[in-house]
Amino acid sequence: MSDVRMMVADKRNYAVRTTEDAKQIVAAYLRDTALSRYDISFGLPEINDRYHIWKVPLLHLKEAVGDIVVNAFTKEIDLQLSSEAAIIQKRIEANSSSSSQTTRKNRKKKKEYVISNLDNMIIKGRSELALKTLPEQSIDLIFTSPPYYNARKQYSEFETYDDYLLLMRKVIRECKRVLIDGKFFVINTSHVLIPRNSRNESSSRIAVPFDIHQIFIEEGFEFVDDIIWQKPEGAGWASGRGRRFSADRNPMQYKAVPVTEYVMVYRKKPCVLIDHFIRDNPNQAIIEASKIEDGYEKTNVWYISPARDKRHPAVFPAELAEKVIKYYSFVNDVVLDPFGGIGTTAKAAKKLGRRFCTIEVSDDYIQHTINELEYNLIDIMNDHKMVYEDLSDLQEDGEFKSFEHLVHELLANGHTKEELYDALLKGLH
Ligand SMILES: C[S@@+](CC[C@H](N)C(=O)[O-])C[C@H]1O[C@@H](n2cnc3c(N)ncnc32)[C@H](O)[C@@H]1O
């Protein structure tokens, strides 16, 4: 051995001179312990000439599971500085089960390269019900902007905020079922301003994106990114926020003018390696055709002007839909929008050579979607058929209640929080 370790060992006149010496001492020690039944190998021993020790890393299936420390003068094992045998054992056992699970999953994943056979679809109906008619794992990307809680009375009215969140949960749950494992769900939301009822009150805001985030996590999605869609400064003045401060300039009256919305990115668990979707795709021409050109968004702040459309009060810009579709799907993939509006996502998907599935409850908006897409039918339909389904008569088959809903119902019926805690704790014991 010609390295620094040997020079140091020589200079210090250690009894343990080489990395091999250190490994042999540790191997002999392990033979007499409970760890002898595991398949342990060694990493590269390190010398520490301040404390006159050799530290020998223990590896199990290439994962570090602890260190054994040898006194460089006496060749004895320093148990105080070494990892505890019981901890090493626990790590080895955890490592064995996680690595066998990963191997099992990898084997399964390899077999399952899912290619959806869905045609282009325009569905009229309530998403929480209509989604149930779509096959499991038939969607490659979901991009949507849900109705804003009571922000615009034209198209959404909910009795309570819990009702709103319940709809979100139902849709997110069904979306998870139809989305292919490991694929993306991108959702555009923003905080909602509840205007004041009189001059004596102040307006309030509901942090809708954060509540929806919680639902995504509970429903089995992994959080990937929070992209901020930034609009030009003028876009926020319509909200009325910040006007009072701008006139009076009193501290505490300050309110920031909102010029951003969230574009939250989630992935359906299990989060299959992205590589799988690239390497294992049987049609590599699709991978080539889907490459993203220069000039893509490099940060999580995207500057995009808002869109206006006489036919719908809350469309998102085609530019936003196109970016999301390009960054999170491949050519020929199926892109679903469960709150499709007048079909901005569907149009962008077709333009980019993807298939689409758009669901919308309002007859008017469905008509606009159909008109818009039919005009360009020949150009953009590629080889895929288009299916139109009217599922507006679908009924709920049972009552679905979220946990929050149940809690609120119980509180509204006169139960106290303490009673609920007690009942929950009793149930757990
Ligand atoms: C924010 S808008 C989406 C606009 C769309 N991104 C566009 O650019 O046209 C939300 C849409 O969800 C629709 N909607 C509300 N509740 C629904 C439900 N339960 N199922 C399906 N669509 C619904 C509304 O009619 C509205 O058009």
CSV table of C-alpha atoms and ligand atoms in Angstrom, one decimal:
chain,number,residue,atom,x,y,z
A,1,MET,CA,0.0,0.0,0.0
A,2,SER,CA,1.5,3.3,-1.1
A,3,ASP,CA,-1.0,5.8,0.0
A,4,VAL,CA,-1.1,8.4,2.7
A,5,ARG,CA,-2.7,5.9,5.1
A,6,MET,CA,0.5,3.8,5.1
A,7,MET,CA,2.7,6.9,5.4
A,8,VAL,CA,0.8,8.0,8.4
A,9,ALA,CA,0.8,4.5,10.0
A,10,ASP,CA,4.5,4.3,9.4
A,11,LYS,CA,5.3,7.7,10.8
A,12,ARG,CA,3.2,7.0,13.9
A,13,ASN,CA,4.5,3.5,14.3
A,14,TYR,CA,1.1,2.0,14.5
A,15,ALA,CA,0.5,-1.7,14.9
A,16,VAL,CA,-2.2,-1.6,12.4
A,17,ARG,CA,-0.4,-0.5,9.3
A,18,THR,CA,-2.5,-1.1,6.3
A,19,THR,CA,-6.2,-1.0,5.2
A,20,GLU,CA,-6.0,-4.8,4.8
A,21,ASP,CA,-4.8,-5.2,8.4
A,22,ALA,CA,-7.7,-3.1,9.6
A,23,LYS,CA,-10.2,-5.1,7.6
A,24,GLN,CA,-8.8,-8.4,8.9
A,25,ILE,CA,-9.1,-7.3,12.5
A,26,VAL,CA,-12.7,-6.3,12.0
A,27,ALA,CA,-13.5,-9.5,10.0
A,28,ALA,CA,-12.2,-11.6,13.0
A,29,TYR,CA,-14.2,-9.5,15.4
A,30,LEU,CA,-17.4,-9.9,13.4
A,31,ARG,CA,-17.0,-13.7,13.3
A,32,ASP,CA,-17.6,-13.8,17.1
A,33,THR,CA,-20.7,-11.6,17.1
A,34,ALA,CA,-24.4,-12.0,16.0
A,35,LEU,CA,-23.5,-10.1,12.9
A,36,SER,CA,-21.6,-13.1,11.5
A,37,ARG,CA,-24.8,-14.5,9.9
A,38,TYR,CA,-25.1,-11.5,7.6
A,39,ASP,CA,-23.4,-10.9,4.3
A,40,ILE,CA,-21.2,-7.9,5.2
A,41,SER,CA,-18.5,-6.4,3.2
A,42,PHE,CA,-16.1,-3.5,3.9
A,43,GLY,CA,-15.8,0.0,2.5
A,44,LEU,CA,-12.4,1.7,2.4
A,45,PRO,CA,-10.9,2.0,5.9
A,46,GLU,CA,-9.9,5.5,7.0
A,47,ILE,CA,-7.1,6.3,9.4
A,48,ASN,CA,-7.5,9.1,12.0
A,49,ASP,CA,-4.1,10.0,13.4
A,50,ARG,CA,-5.5,12.5,15.8
A,51,TYR,CA,-7.3,9.7,17.7
A,52,HIS,CA,-5.0,6.9,16.5
A,53,ILE,CA,-7.8,4.8,15.1
A,54,TRP,CA,-8.9,3.0,11.9
A,55,LYS,CA,-12.5,3.4,11.0
A,56,VAL,CA,-13.8,0.5,8.8
A,57,PRO,CA,-17.2,1.0,7.1
A,58,LEU,CA,-19.5,-2.0,7.0
A,59,LEU,CA,-21.6,-2.5,3.8
A,60,HIS,CA,-24.7,-4.6,3.3
A,61,LEU,CA,-25.9,-4.9,-0.3
A,62,LYS,CA,-23.7,-1.9,-1.1
A,63,GLU,CA,-25.5,0.2,1.6
A,64,ALA,CA,-23.5,1.6,4.5
A,65,VAL,CA,-24.9,0.1,7.7
A,66,GLY,CA,-22.3,1.3,10.3
A,67,ASP,CA,-18.6,1.5,11.2
A,68,ILE,CA,-16.2,-0.6,13.4
A,69,VAL,CA,-13.3,1.3,14.9
A,70,VAL,CA,-9.9,-0.3,15.6
A,71,ASN,CA,-7.3,1.2,17.9
A,72,ALA,CA,-4.3,1.7,15.7
A,73,PHE,CA,-1.7,1.0,18.5
A,74,THR,CA,-3.4,-2.0,20.3
A,75,LYS,CA,-5.4,-3.6,17.4
A,76,GLU,CA,-8.4,-3.7,19.8
A,77,ILE,CA,-11.9,-2.8,18.7
A,78,ASP,CA,-13.1,0.4,20.2
A,79,LEU,CA,-16.7,-0.4,21.1
A,80,GLN,CA,-17.5,3.1,22.2
A,81,LEU,CA,-16.6,4.6,18.9
A,82,SER,CA,-18.0,1.7,16.8
A,83,SER,CA,-21.7,1.5,15.8
A,84,GLU,CA,-23.8,-0.6,18.1
A,85,ALA,CA,-24.3,-4.1,16.9
A,86,ALA,CA,-28.1,-3.9,17.5
A,87,ILE,CA,-28.3,-0.8,15.3
A,88,ILE,CA,-26.2,-2.4,12.6
A,89,GLN,CA,-28.5,-5.4,12.7
A,90,LYS,CA,-31.6,-3.3,12.4
A,91,ARG,CA,-30.2,-1.4,9.4
A,92,ILE,CA,-29.3,-4.6,7.7
A,93,GLU,CA,-32.8,-6.0,8.2
A,94,ALA,CA,-34.4,-2.8,6.9
A,95,ASN,CA,-32.1,-2.8,4.0
A,96,SER,CA,-32.8,-6.5,3.1
A,97,SER,CA,-36.6,-5.9,3.0
A,98,SER,CA,-36.5,-2.6,1.2
A,99,SER,CA,-34.1,-3.9,-1.4
A,100,SER,CA,-36.2,-7.1,-2.0
A,101,GLN,CA,-39.3,-4.9,-2.4
A,102,THR,CA,-37.5,-2.6,-4.8
A,103,THR,CA,-36.3,-5.7,-6.8
A,104,ARG,CA,-39.9,-7.1,-6.8
A,105,LYS,CA,-41.3,-3.7,-7.9
A,106,ASN,CA,-38.7,-3.3,-10.6
A,107,ARG,CA,-39.5,-6.7,-12.0
A,108,LYS,CA,-43.2,-5.8,-12.0
A,109,LYS,CA,-42.6,-2.4,-13.5
A,110,LYS,CA,-40.5,-3.8,-16.4
A,111,LYS,CA,-43.4,-6.0,-17.5
A,112,GLU,CA,-46.0,-3.2,-17.2
A,113,TYR,CA,-45.2,-0.5,-19.8
A,114,VAL,CA,-48.8,0.9,-20.0
A,115,ILE,CA,-49.9,2.3,-23.3
A,116,SER,CA,-53.4,3.8,-23.2
A,117,ASN,CA,-55.8,2.9,-26.0
A,118,LEU,CA,-58.2,5.7,-25.2
A,119,ASP,CA,-59.6,7.7,-28.1
A,120,ASN,CA,-60.0,11.5,-28.0
A,121,MET,CA,-63.0,12.2,-25.8
A,122,ILE,CA,-65.3,15.1,-25.0
A,123,ILE,CA,-67.5,14.1,-22.0
A,124,LYS,CA,-70.4,16.2,-20.8
A,125,GLY,CA,-71.1,15.5,-17.1
A,126,ARG,CA,-69.9,15.9,-13.6
A,127,SER,CA,-66.3,14.9,-13.4
A,128,GLU,CA,-66.6,13.1,-10.0
A,129,LEU,CA,-69.1,10.7,-11.7
A,130,ALA,CA,-68.0,10.7,-15.3
A,131,LEU,CA,-64.4,9.7,-14.4
A,132,LYS,CA,-65.7,6.4,-13.0
A,133,THR,CA,-66.5,5.3,-16.6
A,134,LEU,CA,-62.9,5.6,-17.7
A,135,PRO,CA,-60.6,2.6,-17.4
A,136,GLU,CA,-58.0,2.4,-14.7
A,137,GLN,CA,-54.5,3.6,-15.7
A,138,SER,CA,-55.7,5.0,-19.1
A,139,ILE,CA,-54.4,8.6,-18.7
A,140,ASP,CA,-50.9,9.9,-19.1
A,141,LEU,CA,-51.2,13.4,-17.8
A,142,ILE,CA,-53.8,15.5,-16.0
A,143,PHE,CA,-53.8,19.2,-16.2
A,144,THR,CA,-56.7,21.3,-14.9
A,145,SER,CA,-57.9,24.4,-13.2
A,146,PRO,CA,-60.8,23.5,-10.9
A,147,PRO,CA,-63.7,25.9,-10.3
A,148,TYR,CA,-62.7,28.6,-7.8
A,149,TYR,CA,-64.5,28.3,-4.6
A,150,ASN,CA,-67.5,30.7,-5.0
A,151,ALA,CA,-65.2,33.2,-6.8
A,152,ARG,CA,-67.4,33.4,-9.8
A,153,LYS,CA,-71.0,32.7,-9.3
A,154,GLN,CA,-71.7,32.0,-13.0
A,155,TYR,CA,-70.3,28.5,-12.8
A,156,SER,CA,-69.8,27.4,-9.3
A,157,GLU,CA,-71.6,27.7,-6.1
A,158,PHE,CA,-70.9,25.5,-3.0
A,159,GLU,CA,-72.9,25.6,0.1
A,160,THR,CA,-69.8,25.4,2.3
A,161,TYR,CA,-66.1,25.3,1.7
A,162,ASP,CA,-66.1,21.7,2.9
A,163,ASP,CA,-68.5,20.8,0.1
A,164,TYR,CA,-66.0,22.4,-2.3
A,165,LEU,CA,-63.1,20.4,-0.8
A,166,LEU,CA,-65.2,17.2,-0.9
A,167,LEU,CA,-65.7,17.7,-4.7
A,168,MET,CA,-61.9,18.2,-5.0
A,169,ARG,CA,-61.3,15.0,-3.1
A,170,LYS,CA,-63.7,12.9,-5.1
A,171,VAL,CA,-62.2,14.1,-8.4
A,172,ILE,CA,-58.6,13.7,-7.2
A,173,ARG,CA,-59.4,10.2,-6.0
A,174,GLU,CA,-60.9,9.2,-9.3
A,175,CYS,CA,-58.1,10.9,-11.2
A,176,LYS,CA,-55.6,8.8,-9.3
A,177,ARG,CA,-57.4,5.7,-10.4
A,178,VAL,CA,-57.4,6.6,-14.1
A,179,LEU,CA,-53.8,8.0,-14.1
A,180,ILE,CA,-51.0,5.6,-15.0
A,181,ASP,CA,-48.6,4.9,-12.0
A,182,GLY,CA,-45.8,7.4,-11.8
A,183,LYS,CA,-47.4,10.0,-14.1
A,184,PHE,CA,-48.1,13.6,-13.4
A,185,PHE,CA,-51.2,15.6,-12.2
A,186,VAL,CA,-50.6,19.4,-12.6
A,187,ILE,CA,-53.2,21.7,-11.1
A,188,ASN,CA,-53.6,25.4,-11.4
A,189,THR,CA,-55.2,27.1,-8.4
A,190,SER,CA,-55.1,30.3,-6.5
A,191,HIS,CA,-56.1,31.7,-3.2
A,192,VAL,CA,-59.7,33.0,-3.2
A,193,LEU,CA,-60.8,36.4,-2.0
A,194,ILE,CA,-64.0,36.5,-0.1
A,195,PRO,CA,-65.3,40.1,-0.5
A,196,ARG,CA,-66.5,41.9,2.6
A,197,ASN,CA,-70.3,42.2,3.0
A,198,SER,CA,-70.2,45.7,4.5
A,199,ARG,CA,-67.9,48.6,5.2
A,200,ASN,CA,-67.5,47.4,8.8
A,201,GLU,CA,-66.0,44.1,7.7
A,202,SER,CA,-62.8,43.2,6.0
A,203,SER,CA,-62.4,40.9,3.1
A,204,SER,CA,-60.8,37.5,3.8
A,205,ARG,CA,-58.8,35.1,1.8
A,206,ILE,CA,-58.9,31.3,1.7
A,207,ALA,CA,-55.6,29.5,0.9
A,208,VAL,CA,-57.3,27.0,-1.5
A,209,PRO,CA,-54.0,25.6,-3.0
A,210,PHE,CA,-52.8,24.6,0.5
A,211,ASP,CA,-56.0,22.7,1.3
A,212,ILE,CA,-56.0,21.0,-2.0
A,213,HIS,CA,-52.3,20.2,-1.5
A,214,GLN,CA,-53.2,18.3,1.7
A,215,ILE,CA,-55.8,16.3,-0.2
A,216,PHE,CA,-53.3,15.3,-2.9
A,217,ILE,CA,-50.9,14.0,-0.3
A,218,GLU,CA,-53.6,12.1,1.6
A,219,GLU,CA,-54.9,10.6,-1.7
A,220,GLY,CA,-51.5,9.1,-2.6
A,221,PHE,CA,-49.7,11.7,-4.7
A,222,GLU,CA,-46.1,12.8,-4.3
A,223,PHE,CA,-45.5,16.6,-4.3
A,224,VAL,CA,-43.0,17.5,-7.1
A,225,ASP,CA,-43.0,21.3,-7.7
A,226,ASP,CA,-44.8,24.5,-7.0
A,227,ILE,CA,-44.6,26.6,-10.1
A,228,ILE,CA,-45.6,30.2,-9.8
A,229,TRP,CA,-47.5,31.6,-12.7
A,230,GLN,CA,-46.8,35.3,-12.6
A,231,LYS,CA,-49.0,37.8,-14.4
A,232,PRO,CA,-48.2,41.4,-15.3
A,233,GLU,CA,-48.6,43.9,-12.5
A,234,GLY,CA,-51.9,45.4,-13.8
A,235,ALA,CA,-53.6,42.0,-13.6
A,236,GLY,CA,-54.0,42.1,-9.9
A,237,TRP,CA,-55.7,45.5,-9.5
A,238,ALA,CA,-59.1,44.1,-10.5
A,239,SER,CA,-59.1,42.2,-7.2
A,240,GLY,CA,-59.3,45.5,-5.3
A,241,ARG,CA,-56.6,44.4,-3.0
A,242,GLY,CA,-54.0,47.0,-2.2
A,243,ARG,CA,-56.1,50.0,-3.3
A,244,ARG,CA,-56.9,51.2,0.2
A,245,PHE,CA,-53.2,51.0,1.2
A,246,SER,CA,-52.1,52.7,-1.9
A,247,ALA,CA,-54.3,55.7,-1.0
A,248,ASP,CA,-53.7,55.9,2.8
A,249,ARG,CA,-50.3,54.3,3.3
A,250,ASN,CA,-51.1,53.2,6.9
A,251,PRO,CA,-49.0,50.4,8.3
A,252,MET,CA,-51.0,47.2,8.9
A,253,GLN,CA,-53.4,48.1,6.1
A,254,TYR,CA,-50.8,46.9,3.7
A,255,LYS,CA,-52.1,44.2,1.3
A,256,ALA,CA,-50.1,42.7,-1.5
A,257,VAL,CA,-51.8,42.9,-4.9
A,258,PRO,CA,-52.0,39.3,-6.1
A,259,VAL,CA,-50.4,38.7,-9.4
A,260,THR,CA,-49.6,35.0,-9.1
A,261,GLU,CA,-51.3,31.7,-9.3
A,262,TYR,CA,-50.0,28.3,-8.4
A,263,VAL,CA,-49.3,25.5,-10.8
A,264,MET,CA,-48.8,22.6,-8.5
A,265,VAL,CA,-47.1,19.5,-9.8
A,266,TYR,CA,-47.8,16.0,-8.3
A,267,ARG,CA,-47.0,12.5,-9.3
A,268,LYS,CA,-49.1,9.4,-8.7
A,269,LYS,CA,-47.4,7.0,-6.3
A,270,PRO,CA,-45.7,4.6,-6.8
A,271,CYS,CA,-43.3,6.9,-8.4
A,272,VAL,CA,-41.8,4.6,-11.0
A,273,LEU,CA,-38.4,5.8,-12.2
A,274,ILE,CA,-38.9,8.4,-15.0
A,275,ASP,CA,-36.2,6.5,-16.9
A,276,HIS,CA,-38.7,3.7,-17.3
A,277,PHE,CA,-41.0,5.9,-19.3
A,278,ILE,CA,-38.1,6.9,-21.6
A,279,ARG,CA,-36.0,3.8,-22.0
A,280,ASP,CA,-38.8,1.2,-22.0
A,281,ASN,CA,-41.0,2.9,-24.4
A,282,PRO,CA,-41.3,0.5,-27.4
A,283,ASN,CA,-41.5,3.4,-29.8
A,284,GLN,CA,-38.3,5.4,-29.4
A,285,ALA,CA,-39.4,7.7,-32.2
A,286,ILE,CA,-42.0,9.1,-29.8
A,287,ILE,CA,-39.2,9.9,-27.3
A,288,GLU,CA,-37.3,11.8,-30.0
A,289,ALA,CA,-40.4,13.7,-31.2
A,290,SER,CA,-41.2,14.8,-27.7
A,291,LYS,CA,-37.8,16.4,-26.9
A,292,ILE,CA,-38.2,19.9,-25.5
A,293,GLU,CA,-36.6,22.7,-27.6
A,294,ASP,CA,-34.4,25.5,-26.3
A,295,GLY,CA,-36.1,28.4,-24.5
A,296,TYR,CA,-38.0,26.3,-22.0
A,297,GLU,CA,-38.8,27.6,-18.5
A,298,LYS,CA,-35.8,27.1,-16.3
A,299,THR,CA,-37.1,28.3,-13.0
A,300,ASN,CA,-40.4,27.8,-11.1
A,301,VAL,CA,-41.6,31.3,-12.0
A,302,TRP,CA,-43.3,31.4,-15.3
A,303,TYR,CA,-44.3,34.9,-16.7
A,304,ILE,CA,-47.5,34.4,-18.7
A,305,SER,CA,-50.2,37.0,-19.5
A,306,PRO,CA,-53.7,36.0,-18.4
A,307,ALA,CA,-56.2,35.0,-21.1
A,308,ARG,CA,-59.6,36.6,-21.8
A,309,ASP,CA,-62.4,34.9,-23.5
A,310,LYS,CA,-66.0,36.2,-24.0
A,311,ARG,CA,-67.3,32.6,-23.8
A,312,HIS,CA,-65.9,31.8,-20.3
A,313,PRO,CA,-65.0,33.9,-17.3
A,314,ALA,CA,-62.0,31.8,-16.1
A,315,VAL,CA,-60.0,30.3,-19.0
A,316,PHE,CA,-56.3,29.8,-18.6
A,317,PRO,CA,-53.9,30.8,-21.4
A,318,ALA,CA,-53.1,28.3,-24.1
A,319,GLU,CA,-49.4,29.1,-23.4
A,320,LEU,CA,-49.7,27.7,-19.9
A,321,ALA,CA,-51.5,24.5,-21.1
A,322,GLU,CA,-48.9,24.0,-23.9
A,323,LYS,CA,-46.0,24.4,-21.5
A,324,VAL,CA,-47.4,21.9,-19.0
A,325,ILE,CA,-48.2,19.4,-21.7
A,326,LYS,CA,-44.8,19.6,-23.3
A,327,TYR,CA,-42.9,19.3,-20.0
A,328,TYR,CA,-44.9,16.5,-18.5
A,329,SER,CA,-46.1,14.2,-21.4
A,330,PHE,CA,-44.9,12.6,-24.6
A,331,VAL,CA,-46.4,12.7,-28.1
A,332,ASN,CA,-49.4,10.5,-28.4
A,333,ASP,CA,-50.1,10.5,-24.6
A,334,VAL,CA,-53.6,11.0,-23.3
A,335,VAL,CA,-54.1,14.3,-21.5
A,336,LEU,CA,-57.1,14.7,-19.3
A,337,ASP,CA,-58.8,17.8,-18.0
A,338,PRO,CA,-61.5,17.0,-15.6
A,339,PHE,CA,-62.7,20.6,-15.4
A,340,GLY,CA,-62.3,21.3,-19.1
A,341,GLY,CA,-64.2,24.6,-19.6
A,342,ILE,CA,-64.1,25.5,-23.2
A,343,GLY,CA,-61.4,23.0,-24.0
A,344,THR,CA,-58.1,25.0,-23.7
A,345,THR,CA,-56.2,21.9,-22.5
A,346,ALA,CA,-57.8,19.7,-25.2
A,347,LYS,CA,-56.9,22.1,-27.9
A,348,ALA,CA,-53.3,22.4,-26.7
A,349,ALA,CA,-53.0,18.6,-26.5
A,350,LYS,CA,-54.1,18.2,-30.0
A,351,LYS,CA,-51.8,20.9,-31.3
A,352,LEU,CA,-48.9,19.1,-29.6
A,353,GLY,CA,-49.8,15.6,-31.0
A,354,ARG,CA,-51.2,14.3,-27.8
A,355,ARG,CA,-54.7,12.7,-27.4
A,356,PHE,CA,-57.2,14.5,-25.1
A,357,CYS,CA,-60.0,13.7,-22.8
A,358,THR,CA,-62.0,16.7,-21.5
A,359,ILE,CA,-64.9,16.6,-19.1
A,360,GLU,CA,-67.1,19.6,-18.4
A,361,VAL,CA,-70.5,19.9,-16.7
A,362,SER,CA,-71.8,23.0,-18.5
A,363,ASP,CA,-73.7,22.4,-21.8
A,364,ASP,CA,-72.6,25.8,-23.1
A,365,TYR,CA,-68.9,25.2,-22.5
A,366,ILE,CA,-69.2,21.7,-24.0
A,367,GLN,CA,-70.7,23.2,-27.2
A,368,HIS,CA,-67.8,25.7,-27.4
A,369,THR,CA,-65.3,22.9,-27.0
A,370,ILE,CA,-67.0,20.8,-29.7
A,371,ASN,CA,-67.2,23.7,-32.1
A,372,GLU,CA,-63.6,24.7,-31.5
A,373,LEU,CA,-62.3,21.2,-32.0
A,374,GLU,CA,-64.5,20.4,-35.0
A,375,TYR,CA,-63.3,23.3,-37.0
A,376,ASN,CA,-59.8,21.8,-37.0
A,377,LEU,CA,-60.9,18.2,-37.1
A,378,ILE,CA,-59.0,17.2,-40.2
A,379,ASP,CA,-55.8,19.0,-39.2
A,380,ILE,CA,-55.5,17.8,-35.7
A,381,MET,CA,-57.3,14.6,-35.2
A,382,ASN,CA,-54.4,12.5,-36.5
A,383,ASP,CA,-55.5,8.9,-36.6
A,384,HIS,CA,-57.5,9.0,-33.5
A,385,LYS,CA,-61.3,8.9,-33.5
A,386,MET,CA,-63.2,11.3,-31.4
A,387,VAL,CA,-65.8,10.1,-28.9
A,388,TYR,CA,-68.5,12.4,-27.5
A,389,GLU,CA,-70.4,11.2,-24.5
A,390,ASP,CA,-73.2,12.8,-22.6
A,391,LEU,CA,-73.0,11.5,-19.1
A,392,SER,CA,-75.0,14.3,-17.5
A,393,ASP,CA,-77.6,11.8,-16.1
A,394,LEU,CA,-75.1,9.8,-14.0
A,395,GLN,CA,-76.1,9.7,-10.3
A,396,GLU,CA,-74.1,9.2,-7.2
A,397,ASP,CA,-74.4,5.6,-6.2
A,398,GLY,CA,-73.7,6.1,-2.5
A,399,GLU,CA,-72.9,9.0,-0.2
A,400,PHE,CA,-69.2,9.8,-0.1
A,401,LYS,CA,-68.0,11.9,2.8
A,402,SER,CA,-64.6,13.1,3.6
A,403,PHE,CA,-63.2,13.0,7.1
A,404,GLU,CA,-63.4,16.8,7.4
A,405,HIS,CA,-67.1,16.6,6.3
A,406,LEU,CA,-68.0,14.1,9.0
A,407,VAL,CA,-66.2,16.2,11.6
A,408,HIS,CA,-68.0,19.3,10.6
A,409,GLU,CA,-71.3,17.6,10.6
A,410,LEU,CA,-70.8,16.3,14.1
A,411,LEU,CA,-69.7,19.7,15.3
A,412,ALA,CA,-72.7,21.3,13.6
A,413,ASN,CA,-75.0,18.8,15.4
A,414,GLY,CA,-73.8,20.0,18.8
A,415,HIS,CA,-70.9,17.6,19.6
A,416,THR,CA,-67.8,19.3,21.0
A,417,LYS,CA,-64.2,18.8,19.8
A,418,GLU,CA,-63.4,17.2,23.2
A,419,GLU,CA,-66.0,14.6,22.6
A,420,LEU,CA,-64.7,13.8,19.2
A,421,TYR,CA,-61.1,13.5,20.5
A,422,ASP,CA,-62.3,11.2,23.3
A,423,ALA,CA,-64.3,9.0,20.8
A,424,LEU,CA,-61.3,8.8,18.5
A,425,LEU,CA,-58.8,8.0,21.3
A,426,LYS,CA,-61.2,5.3,22.6
A,427,GLY,CA,-61.4,3.8,19.1
A,428,LEU,CA,-57.6,3.6,19.0
A,429,HIS,CA,-57.2,1.8,22.3
B,1,LIG,C1,-61.7,27.3,-14.0
B,1,LIG,S1,-62.8,26.6,-15.1
B,1,LIG,C2,-61.8,25.8,-16.3
B,1,LIG,C3,-61.5,26.6,-17.5
B,1,LIG,C4,-60.6,25.9,-18.5
B,1,LIG,N1,-59.3,25.7,-18.0
B,1,LIG,C5,-60.5,26.6,-19.8
B,1,LIG,O1,-59.5,27.2,-20.1
B,1,LIG,O2,-61.5,26.7,-20.5
B,1,LIG,C6,-63.5,25.3,-14.2
B,1,LIG,C7,-64.6,24.6,-15.0
B,1,LIG,O3,-65.1,23.5,-14.3
B,1,LIG,C8,-66.4,23.3,-14.6
B,1,LIG,N2,-67.0,22.5,-13.5
B,1,LIG,C9,-67.5,22.8,-12.2
B,1,LIG,N3,-67.8,21.8,-11.5
B,1,LIG,C10,-67.7,20.7,-12.3
B,1,LIG,C11,-67.8,19.3,-12.2
B,1,LIG,N4,-68.3,18.8,-11.0
B,1,LIG,N5,-67.5,18.5,-13.2
B,1,LIG,C12,-67.1,19.0,-14.4
B,1,LIG,N6,-66.9,20.3,-14.6
B,1,LIG,C13,-67.1,21.1,-13.6
B,1,LIG,C14,-67.0,24.7,-14.7
B,1,LIG,O4,-68.2,24.7,-15.4
B,1,LIG,C15,-65.8,25.4,-15.3
B,1,LIG,O5,-66.0,25.5,-16.7
